Amino acid sequence: MSIIAGEWANFLIRWVHVIAGIAWIGSSFYFVHLDLSLRKHDKLAAGVGGEAWQVHGGGFYNMVKYMVAPPHLPKELTWFKWEAYATWISGMAMLIVMYYAQADLYLIDRTVLDISPAAAVAISVAGLVLGWVVYDLMCKSPLGRNDALLGAVGFALLVALSYGFTKVFSGRGAYIQIGAMIGTIMVASVAMTIIPNQRKIVDSLLKGETPDPRLGAAGKQRSVHNNYLTLPVVFLMISNHYPLAFASRWNWLIVALVVVIGVTVRHFYNSRHAHKPSPWWTWAVAAAAFLAIVFLSGQPLQKSAAATPADGVQKAAFADVQEIVISRCSMCHAAEPVWDGVGVAPKGVMLETPEQIRQHARAIWLQAVATHAMPPGGNITELSDEDRSVLAAWVQAGAPGP
Ligand code: HEC
């Protein structure tokens, strides 16, 4: 029963997380678009900085933006913050349930660094806190007044962190860590800068004072950063389903390229929505970066690793393959797994009968040959390079049966 409850708790948290994330990203994209599409003309009321007309759901919307404040602050004012908070809370819950509670399977790779689950969790939490502290200080320092330089330094730091974390955690653990760090920065910006500044602005308006324009500018800067970081974060969050992304030797460089893609693609849309000339070059950059990712992901994990059959292994008998899979994989991938902590066959992948093994040949190649995503936890069941070679030869021969 506890296995069933655990699985459903996991699913429920994930469901909430995806929904909250959609709501947050949706409203964030919407407001950046709205802001960029506002137009000025002479008939605008006093204090109005721009106007936009929109049509949706059979009705017309006339949006106006008050740069300072409307003459009378309306009684009902909608704040946008719970989308962000709910995304973070549910994301942290998932991080804890998956990566912290099962650190030896998901977060740690003993072939990368042999650390205890407690140490891994401590490093991860420290990273989340420090990431925000450093980012916040950078934005508030003189560096924060130069957007281009701030972006360049932020990018360099992010790449350095990606490199560092892939030398501490498993590939998928490192990706989730970086994604969670960026996500935490984005939510903390909402909670610690954007919303408090907005409150101060509203307070001074209520008192009839002119709000400090720096408050609004700081909030705006953070919200633009959030907008540019959205696409890379979503990639990192779904990457754990794609071992070619996280389990390759160049996984840290792939993160850097994904940030380049995310930022250039956002730049394209932001320029268009602002009715500036469309920067079509951004698609060339994004496509080149994507092709580079595909190429890098195919590079073997270690120099010795066998993505193709080793010289000695030309043919693989199914009996050998079956023995390898039964002794290295089936303790988890079975109708009734015997591995401690694995309640049901992970992802529904069962590798017990010859039919099941042949049916999953492609997935076995992706997970255990092209990448070393499986066995998890840094080869927890000690699948040898020779055995990976045998699997490679078998798949290359068309995965013949017994
Ligand atoms: C210690 C337990 C364990 C062992 C041993 C193990 N796996 Fe897995 N496997 C998992 C877990 C956990 C997942 C789910 C990962 C996730 O949530 O993305 C998984 C997922 C998979 C998937 C599905 C991936 C997907 O996202 O669809 C395949 C295929 C797979 N493993 C193959 C193998 C092969 C082949 C071996 C042996 C070489 C193996 N596994 C050994 C625990 C194990």
Coordinates of C-alpha atoms and ligand atoms in Angstrom, one line a residue:
M1 CA 0.0 0.0 0.0
S2 CA 2.8 2.4 0.9
I3 CA 4.3 1.8 -2.6
I4 CA 1.0 2.8 -4.2
A5 CA 0.6 5.8 -2.0
G6 CA 4.2 6.9 -2.7
E7 CA 3.8 6.6 -6.5
W8 CA 0.6 8.6 -6.4
A9 CA 2.0 11.3 -4.1
N10 CA 4.9 11.6 -6.6
F11 CA 2.5 11.9 -9.6
L12 CA 0.2 14.4 -7.8
I13 CA 3.1 16.7 -6.9
R14 CA 4.3 16.5 -10.5
W15 CA 0.9 17.3 -11.8
V16 CA 0.6 20.3 -9.6
H17 CA 4.1 21.4 -10.5
V18 CA 3.4 21.3 -14.2
I19 CA 0.1 23.2 -13.9
A20 CA 1.6 25.9 -11.6
G21 CA 4.5 26.2 -14.0
I22 CA 2.2 26.6 -17.0
A23 CA 0.3 29.3 -15.2
W24 CA 3.4 31.2 -14.1
I25 CA 5.2 31.0 -17.5
G26 CA 1.9 31.9 -19.2
S27 CA 1.3 35.0 -17.2
S28 CA 5.0 36.0 -17.4
F29 CA 5.0 35.6 -21.3
Y30 CA 1.7 37.4 -21.4
F31 CA 2.9 40.5 -19.5
V32 CA 6.2 40.8 -21.3
H33 CA 4.3 40.6 -24.6
L34 CA 1.8 43.2 -23.4
D35 CA 4.5 45.5 -22.1
L36 CA 6.3 45.4 -25.4
S37 CA 3.2 45.9 -27.6
L38 CA 1.9 49.0 -25.8
R39 CA 1.8 51.9 -28.1
K40 CA 1.9 55.6 -27.3
H41 CA -0.3 58.2 -29.0
D42 CA -1.6 61.7 -28.1
K43 CA -5.1 60.8 -26.9
L44 CA -3.9 58.8 -23.9
A45 CA -5.1 59.9 -20.5
A46 CA -2.7 61.6 -18.1
G47 CA -0.2 59.2 -16.6
V48 CA -0.9 56.5 -19.2
G49 CA 2.3 55.3 -20.9
G50 CA 0.8 53.2 -23.6
E51 CA -2.2 51.3 -24.9
A52 CA -2.8 48.0 -26.6
W53 CA -5.9 46.4 -28.2
Q54 CA -6.3 42.6 -28.0
V55 CA -9.0 40.1 -29.0
H56 CA -9.5 36.9 -27.2
G57 CA -12.4 34.5 -26.5
G58 CA -14.9 36.6 -28.4
G59 CA -14.3 39.9 -26.6
F60 CA -12.1 42.9 -27.1
Y61 CA -9.6 44.1 -24.5
N62 CA -8.4 47.6 -24.2
M63 CA -5.2 47.5 -22.1
V64 CA -3.6 50.7 -20.8
K65 CA -0.5 50.9 -18.7
Y66 CA -0.2 53.6 -16.0
M67 CA 3.5 54.3 -15.7
V68 CA 3.2 56.1 -12.3
A69 CA -0.3 55.5 -10.9
P70 CA -3.9 55.9 -11.8
P71 CA -5.5 58.9 -10.2
H72 CA -7.5 56.6 -7.9
L73 CA -6.0 53.3 -6.8
P74 CA -8.7 50.7 -7.4
K75 CA -10.0 48.7 -4.4
E76 CA -9.4 45.5 -6.1
L77 CA -5.9 45.0 -7.4
T78 CA -4.8 41.6 -8.8
W79 CA -1.3 40.5 -7.8
F80 CA 0.5 37.9 -9.7
K81 CA 2.6 35.8 -7.4
W82 CA 1.0 32.6 -6.4
E83 CA 1.8 31.0 -9.8
A84 CA 5.5 31.5 -9.0
Y85 CA 5.3 30.4 -5.4
A86 CA 3.2 27.3 -6.1
T87 CA 5.7 26.3 -8.9
W88 CA 8.6 26.6 -6.4
I89 CA 6.9 24.8 -3.5
S90 CA 5.8 21.9 -5.7
G91 CA 9.2 21.8 -7.3
M92 CA 11.0 21.6 -4.0
A93 CA 8.6 18.8 -2.9
M94 CA 9.6 16.8 -6.0
L95 CA 13.3 17.5 -5.5
I96 CA 13.0 16.2 -1.9
V97 CA 10.8 13.1 -2.8
M98 CA 12.9 12.1 -5.8
Y99 CA 16.4 13.4 -5.6
Y100 CA 17.0 13.9 -1.8
A101 CA 15.1 10.8 -0.5
Q102 CA 16.6 8.6 -3.2
A103 CA 19.9 10.4 -3.5
D104 CA 21.9 7.2 -4.2
L105 CA 19.8 6.4 -7.3
Y106 CA 19.2 9.9 -8.7
L107 CA 21.6 12.5 -7.3
I108 CA 24.8 10.6 -6.7
D109 CA 27.1 9.0 -9.3
R110 CA 29.8 7.1 -7.5
T111 CA 32.0 7.1 -10.6
V112 CA 31.8 10.9 -10.6
L113 CA 32.2 11.5 -6.9
D114 CA 31.7 9.1 -4.1
I115 CA 29.8 11.1 -1.5
S116 CA 27.2 10.2 1.1
P117 CA 23.5 11.1 0.5
A118 CA 23.7 13.6 3.4
A119 CA 26.7 15.4 1.8
A120 CA 25.0 15.4 -1.6
V121 CA 21.8 16.9 -0.2
A122 CA 23.8 19.5 1.9
I123 CA 25.7 20.6 -1.3
S124 CA 22.5 20.8 -3.2
V125 CA 20.7 23.0 -0.6
A126 CA 23.8 25.2 -0.1
G127 CA 23.8 25.7 -3.9
L128 CA 20.2 26.8 -4.0
V129 CA 20.7 29.4 -1.3
L130 CA 24.1 30.7 -2.5
G131 CA 22.8 30.9 -6.1
W132 CA 20.2 33.4 -5.0
V133 CA 22.5 35.4 -2.7
V134 CA 25.1 35.8 -5.4
Y135 CA 22.6 36.7 -8.1
D136 CA 20.9 39.3 -5.8
L137 CA 24.2 40.9 -4.9
M138 CA 25.2 41.1 -8.5
C139 CA 22.0 42.8 -9.5
K140 CA 22.4 45.3 -6.7
S141 CA 26.1 46.0 -7.3
P142 CA 27.4 48.5 -9.9
L143 CA 27.4 45.5 -12.3
G144 CA 23.6 45.6 -12.2
R145 CA 23.5 48.9 -13.9
N146 CA 25.1 47.4 -17.1
D147 CA 22.6 44.9 -18.4
A148 CA 24.9 43.5 -21.1
L149 CA 27.9 43.0 -18.8
L150 CA 25.6 41.5 -16.1
G151 CA 24.3 39.0 -18.6
A152 CA 27.8 38.1 -19.7
V153 CA 29.1 37.6 -16.2
G154 CA 25.9 35.7 -15.2
F155 CA 26.3 33.4 -18.2
A156 CA 30.0 32.7 -17.4
L157 CA 29.1 31.9 -13.8
L158 CA 26.3 29.6 -14.9
V159 CA 28.6 27.6 -17.2
A160 CA 31.2 27.3 -14.4
L161 CA 28.5 26.1 -12.1
S162 CA 27.3 23.5 -14.6
Y163 CA 30.8 22.3 -15.0
G164 CA 31.3 22.1 -11.2
F165 CA 28.0 20.3 -10.6
T166 CA 28.6 17.7 -13.2
K167 CA 31.8 16.9 -11.3
V168 CA 29.9 16.4 -8.1
F169 CA 26.5 14.9 -9.0
S170 CA 25.2 12.4 -11.5
G171 CA 24.4 14.0 -14.9
R172 CA 20.7 14.0 -14.2
G173 CA 21.3 15.2 -10.6
A174 CA 23.5 18.1 -11.9
Y175 CA 20.8 19.1 -14.5
I176 CA 18.1 19.2 -11.9
Q177 CA 20.3 21.1 -9.5
I178 CA 21.1 23.8 -12.1
G179 CA 17.4 23.9 -13.1
A180 CA 16.3 24.2 -9.4
M181 CA 18.9 26.9 -8.8
I182 CA 17.7 29.1 -11.7
G183 CA 14.1 28.4 -10.7
T184 CA 14.9 29.4 -7.1
I185 CA 16.5 32.6 -8.3
M186 CA 13.4 33.4 -10.5
V187 CA 10.9 32.8 -7.7
A188 CA 13.1 34.6 -5.1
S189 CA 13.2 37.6 -7.4
V190 CA 9.4 37.6 -7.3
A191 CA 9.2 37.1 -3.6
M192 CA 12.1 39.3 -2.5
T193 CA 12.3 42.1 -5.1
I194 CA 9.4 42.3 -7.5
I195 CA 6.4 42.0 -5.1
P196 CA 8.0 44.0 -2.2
N197 CA 8.9 46.8 -4.6
Q198 CA 5.4 46.8 -6.0
R199 CA 4.1 47.0 -2.4
K200 CA 6.3 50.0 -1.6
I201 CA 5.1 51.7 -4.8
V202 CA 1.5 51.2 -3.9
D203 CA 2.1 52.4 -0.3
S204 CA 3.7 55.6 -1.4
L205 CA 0.8 56.2 -3.8
L206 CA -1.7 55.7 -1.1
K207 CA 0.2 58.3 0.9
G208 CA 0.1 60.7 -2.1
E209 CA 3.8 60.5 -2.5
T210 CA 5.8 59.9 -5.7
P211 CA 7.3 56.4 -5.6
D212 CA 11.0 56.0 -6.1
P213 CA 11.4 55.1 -9.8
R214 CA 14.3 52.8 -8.9
L215 CA 11.9 50.4 -7.2
G216 CA 10.0 49.8 -10.5
A217 CA 13.2 49.6 -12.5
A218 CA 14.7 46.9 -10.2
G219 CA 11.5 44.9 -10.5
K220 CA 11.4 45.2 -14.2
Q221 CA 15.1 44.1 -14.5
R222 CA 14.4 40.9 -12.6
S223 CA 11.3 40.2 -14.6
V224 CA 13.2 40.5 -17.8
H225 CA 15.8 38.1 -16.5
N226 CA 13.1 35.7 -15.6
N227 CA 11.7 35.9 -19.1
Y228 CA 15.0 35.0 -20.6
L229 CA 15.7 32.2 -18.2
T230 CA 12.3 30.4 -18.8
L231 CA 13.2 28.3 -21.8
P232 CA 16.5 26.9 -20.4
V233 CA 14.8 26.0 -17.1
V234 CA 12.1 24.1 -18.9
F235 CA 14.7 22.2 -20.9
L236 CA 16.6 21.3 -17.7
M237 CA 13.4 20.2 -16.0
I238 CA 12.3 17.7 -18.7
S239 CA 15.9 16.7 -19.5
N240 CA 15.9 13.8 -17.0
H241 CA 13.8 11.8 -19.5
Y242 CA 16.6 12.1 -22.1
P243 CA 19.9 10.5 -21.1
L244 CA 21.6 11.8 -24.3
A245 CA 21.3 15.3 -22.8
F246 CA 22.4 14.7 -19.2
A247 CA 24.5 11.5 -19.4
S248 CA 27.0 12.6 -22.0
R249 CA 30.6 13.6 -21.4
W250 CA 29.8 17.1 -22.6
N251 CA 26.7 17.6 -20.5
W252 CA 27.9 20.8 -18.9
L253 CA 28.6 22.3 -22.4
I254 CA 25.1 21.2 -23.5
V255 CA 23.7 23.4 -20.6
A256 CA 25.6 26.4 -21.9
L257 CA 24.3 25.8 -25.4
V258 CA 20.8 25.4 -24.2
V259 CA 21.0 28.8 -22.4
V260 CA 22.2 30.3 -25.7
I261 CA 19.2 28.8 -27.5
G262 CA 16.7 29.9 -24.9
V263 CA 18.0 33.4 -24.7
T264 CA 18.2 34.0 -28.5
V265 CA 14.8 32.5 -29.1
R266 CA 13.3 34.8 -26.4
H267 CA 15.1 37.7 -28.0
F268 CA 13.5 37.0 -31.3
Y269 CA 10.0 37.0 -29.9
N270 CA 10.6 40.0 -27.6
S271 CA 11.9 42.0 -30.6
R272 CA 8.9 41.1 -32.7
H273 CA 6.4 41.8 -30.0
A274 CA 8.0 45.2 -29.6
H275 CA 7.5 45.7 -33.3
K276 CA 11.2 46.1 -33.9
P277 CA 12.8 44.5 -37.0
S278 CA 12.7 40.7 -36.5
P279 CA 16.2 39.4 -35.6
W280 CA 16.1 36.4 -37.9
W281 CA 19.8 35.6 -37.1
T282 CA 18.7 34.3 -33.7
W283 CA 17.3 31.2 -35.4
A284 CA 20.6 30.5 -37.2
V285 CA 22.3 30.7 -33.8
A286 CA 19.7 28.5 -32.1
A287 CA 19.8 25.9 -34.9
A288 CA 23.7 25.8 -34.8
A289 CA 23.6 25.4 -31.1
F290 CA 21.1 22.6 -31.3
L291 CA 23.1 20.7 -33.9
A292 CA 26.2 21.1 -31.7
I293 CA 24.2 19.6 -28.8
V294 CA 23.1 16.6 -31.0
F295 CA 26.7 16.1 -32.0
L296 CA 28.1 16.4 -28.4
S297 CA 25.5 14.1 -27.0
G298 CA 26.8 11.3 -29.3
Q299 CA 30.3 11.5 -27.9
P300 CA 31.1 8.5 -25.7
L301 CA 30.9 9.1 -22.0
Q302 CA 34.4 8.1 -21.2
K303 CA 37.2 7.5 -23.7
S304 CA 37.0 3.8 -23.0
A305 CA 33.2 3.6 -23.2
A306 CA 31.7 1.4 -25.8
A307 CA 29.0 3.0 -27.9
T308 CA 30.0 0.6 -30.6
P309 CA 31.0 -3.0 -30.2
A310 CA 34.6 -3.5 -29.1
D311 CA 36.9 -5.2 -31.5
G312 CA 36.7 -8.5 -29.8
V313 CA 33.0 -8.6 -29.7
Q314 CA 31.6 -9.2 -33.2
K315 CA 28.6 -11.3 -32.4
A316 CA 26.5 -11.5 -29.3
A317 CA 24.4 -14.5 -28.5
F318 CA 21.1 -13.7 -27.0
A319 CA 21.9 -15.9 -24.1
D320 CA 24.8 -13.6 -23.1
V321 CA 22.6 -10.6 -23.4
Q322 CA 19.9 -12.1 -21.3
E323 CA 22.3 -13.1 -18.6
I324 CA 23.8 -9.6 -18.5
V325 CA 20.3 -8.0 -18.3
I326 CA 19.0 -10.4 -15.7
S327 CA 22.1 -9.9 -13.5
R328 CA 22.4 -6.1 -13.9
C329 CA 19.0 -4.7 -14.6
S330 CA 16.2 -7.1 -13.5
M331 CA 16.5 -6.5 -9.8
C332 CA 14.8 -3.2 -10.5
H333 CA 13.1 -3.8 -13.9
A334 CA 10.8 -6.6 -12.9
A335 CA 7.1 -7.1 -12.2
E336 CA 8.2 -7.5 -8.6
P337 CA 11.5 -5.6 -8.1
V338 CA 13.8 -6.9 -5.4
W339 CA 15.9 -3.7 -5.1
D340 CA 15.3 -1.9 -1.9
G341 CA 13.3 1.3 -2.4
V342 CA 12.2 0.4 -5.9
G343 CA 8.5 -0.5 -5.5
V344 CA 7.3 -0.9 -9.1
A345 CA 9.2 -1.5 -12.4
P346 CA 10.7 2.0 -13.1
K347 CA 8.9 3.7 -16.0
G348 CA 7.0 0.4 -16.5
V349 CA 10.2 -1.0 -18.1
M350 CA 10.3 -4.8 -17.2
L351 CA 13.4 -6.7 -18.4
E352 CA 12.7 -10.3 -17.5
T353 CA 11.5 -12.3 -20.4
P354 CA 13.3 -12.6 -23.8
E355 CA 10.3 -10.7 -25.4
Q356 CA 10.6 -7.9 -22.9
I357 CA 14.3 -7.6 -23.4
R358 CA 14.1 -7.5 -27.2
Q359 CA 11.2 -5.1 -27.1
H360 CA 13.3 -2.6 -25.2
A361 CA 16.5 -3.1 -27.3
R362 CA 16.5 0.6 -28.4
A363 CA 15.9 1.9 -24.9
I364 CA 18.6 -0.5 -23.5
W365 CA 21.1 0.9 -26.1
L366 CA 20.2 4.5 -25.2
Q367 CA 20.3 4.0 -21.4
A368 CA 23.2 1.6 -21.0
V369 CA 25.4 1.8 -24.1
A370 CA 25.2 5.2 -25.7
T371 CA 25.0 6.8 -22.3
H372 CA 25.7 5.4 -18.9
A373 CA 22.4 6.5 -17.4
M374 CA 21.7 2.9 -16.5
P375 CA 22.4 1.2 -14.2
P376 CA 21.7 4.4 -12.1
G377 CA 23.6 5.8 -9.2
G378 CA 26.9 5.6 -11.1
N379 CA 26.6 2.0 -12.2
I380 CA 25.2 0.7 -9.0
T381 CA 25.0 -2.9 -10.2
E382 CA 28.5 -2.7 -11.8
L383 CA 27.8 -3.3 -15.5
S384 CA 31.2 -3.7 -17.0
D385 CA 32.4 -2.0 -20.2
E386 CA 32.7 -5.5 -21.8
D387 CA 29.1 -6.2 -21.0
R388 CA 28.1 -2.9 -22.6
S389 CA 30.1 -3.9 -25.7
V390 CA 28.1 -7.2 -25.8
L391 CA 24.8 -5.2 -25.6
A392 CA 26.1 -2.8 -28.3
A393 CA 27.0 -5.7 -30.7
W394 CA 23.6 -7.3 -30.1
V395 CA 21.6 -4.1 -30.8
Q396 CA 23.8 -3.4 -33.9
A397 CA 23.0 -6.9 -35.2
G398 CA 19.3 -6.0 -35.0
A399 CA 18.6 -7.4 -31.5
P400 CA 18.1 -11.1 -32.5
G401 CA 16.2 -13.4 -30.3
P402 CA 17.2 -16.7 -28.8
Ligands
HEC1 C1 18.9 0.1 -9.0 C2 17.7 0.0 -9.9 C3 17.9 0.0 -11.4 C4 18.8 -0.8 -12.1 C5 19.7 -1.9 -11.6 C6 18.5 -0.5 -13.5 N1 17.6 0.5 -13.6 FE1 16.8 1.2 -15.3 N2 15.7 2.5 -14.2 C7 15.7 2.7 -12.8 C8 15.0 3.8 -12.4 C9 14.8 4.3 -11.0 C10 14.5 4.4 -13.7 C11 13.6 5.6 -13.8 C12 14.4 6.8 -14.1 C13 13.5 8.0 -14.2 O1 12.7 8.3 -13.3 O2 13.7 8.7 -15.2 C14 14.9 3.5 -14.7 C15 14.6 3.7 -16.1 C16 15.0 2.9 -17.1 C17 14.5 2.9 -18.4 C18 13.4 3.8 -18.9 C19 13.9 5.2 -19.2 C20 12.8 6.1 -19.6 O3 12.9 7.3 -19.3 O4 11.9 5.7 -20.3 C21 15.2 2.0 -19.1 C22 15.1 1.6 -20.6 C23 16.1 1.3 -18.2 N3 16.0 1.9 -17.0 C24 17.0 0.3 -18.6 C25 17.9 -0.3 -17.7 C26 18.9 -1.2 -18.1 C27 19.1 -1.7 -19.5 C28 19.5 -1.6 -16.9 C29 20.6 -2.6 -16.8 C30 21.8 -2.4 -17.6 C31 18.9 -0.9 -15.8 N4 17.9 -0.1 -16.3 C32 19.2 -1.1 -14.5 C33 16.3 1.8 -11.9 C34 17.2 0.8 -12.3

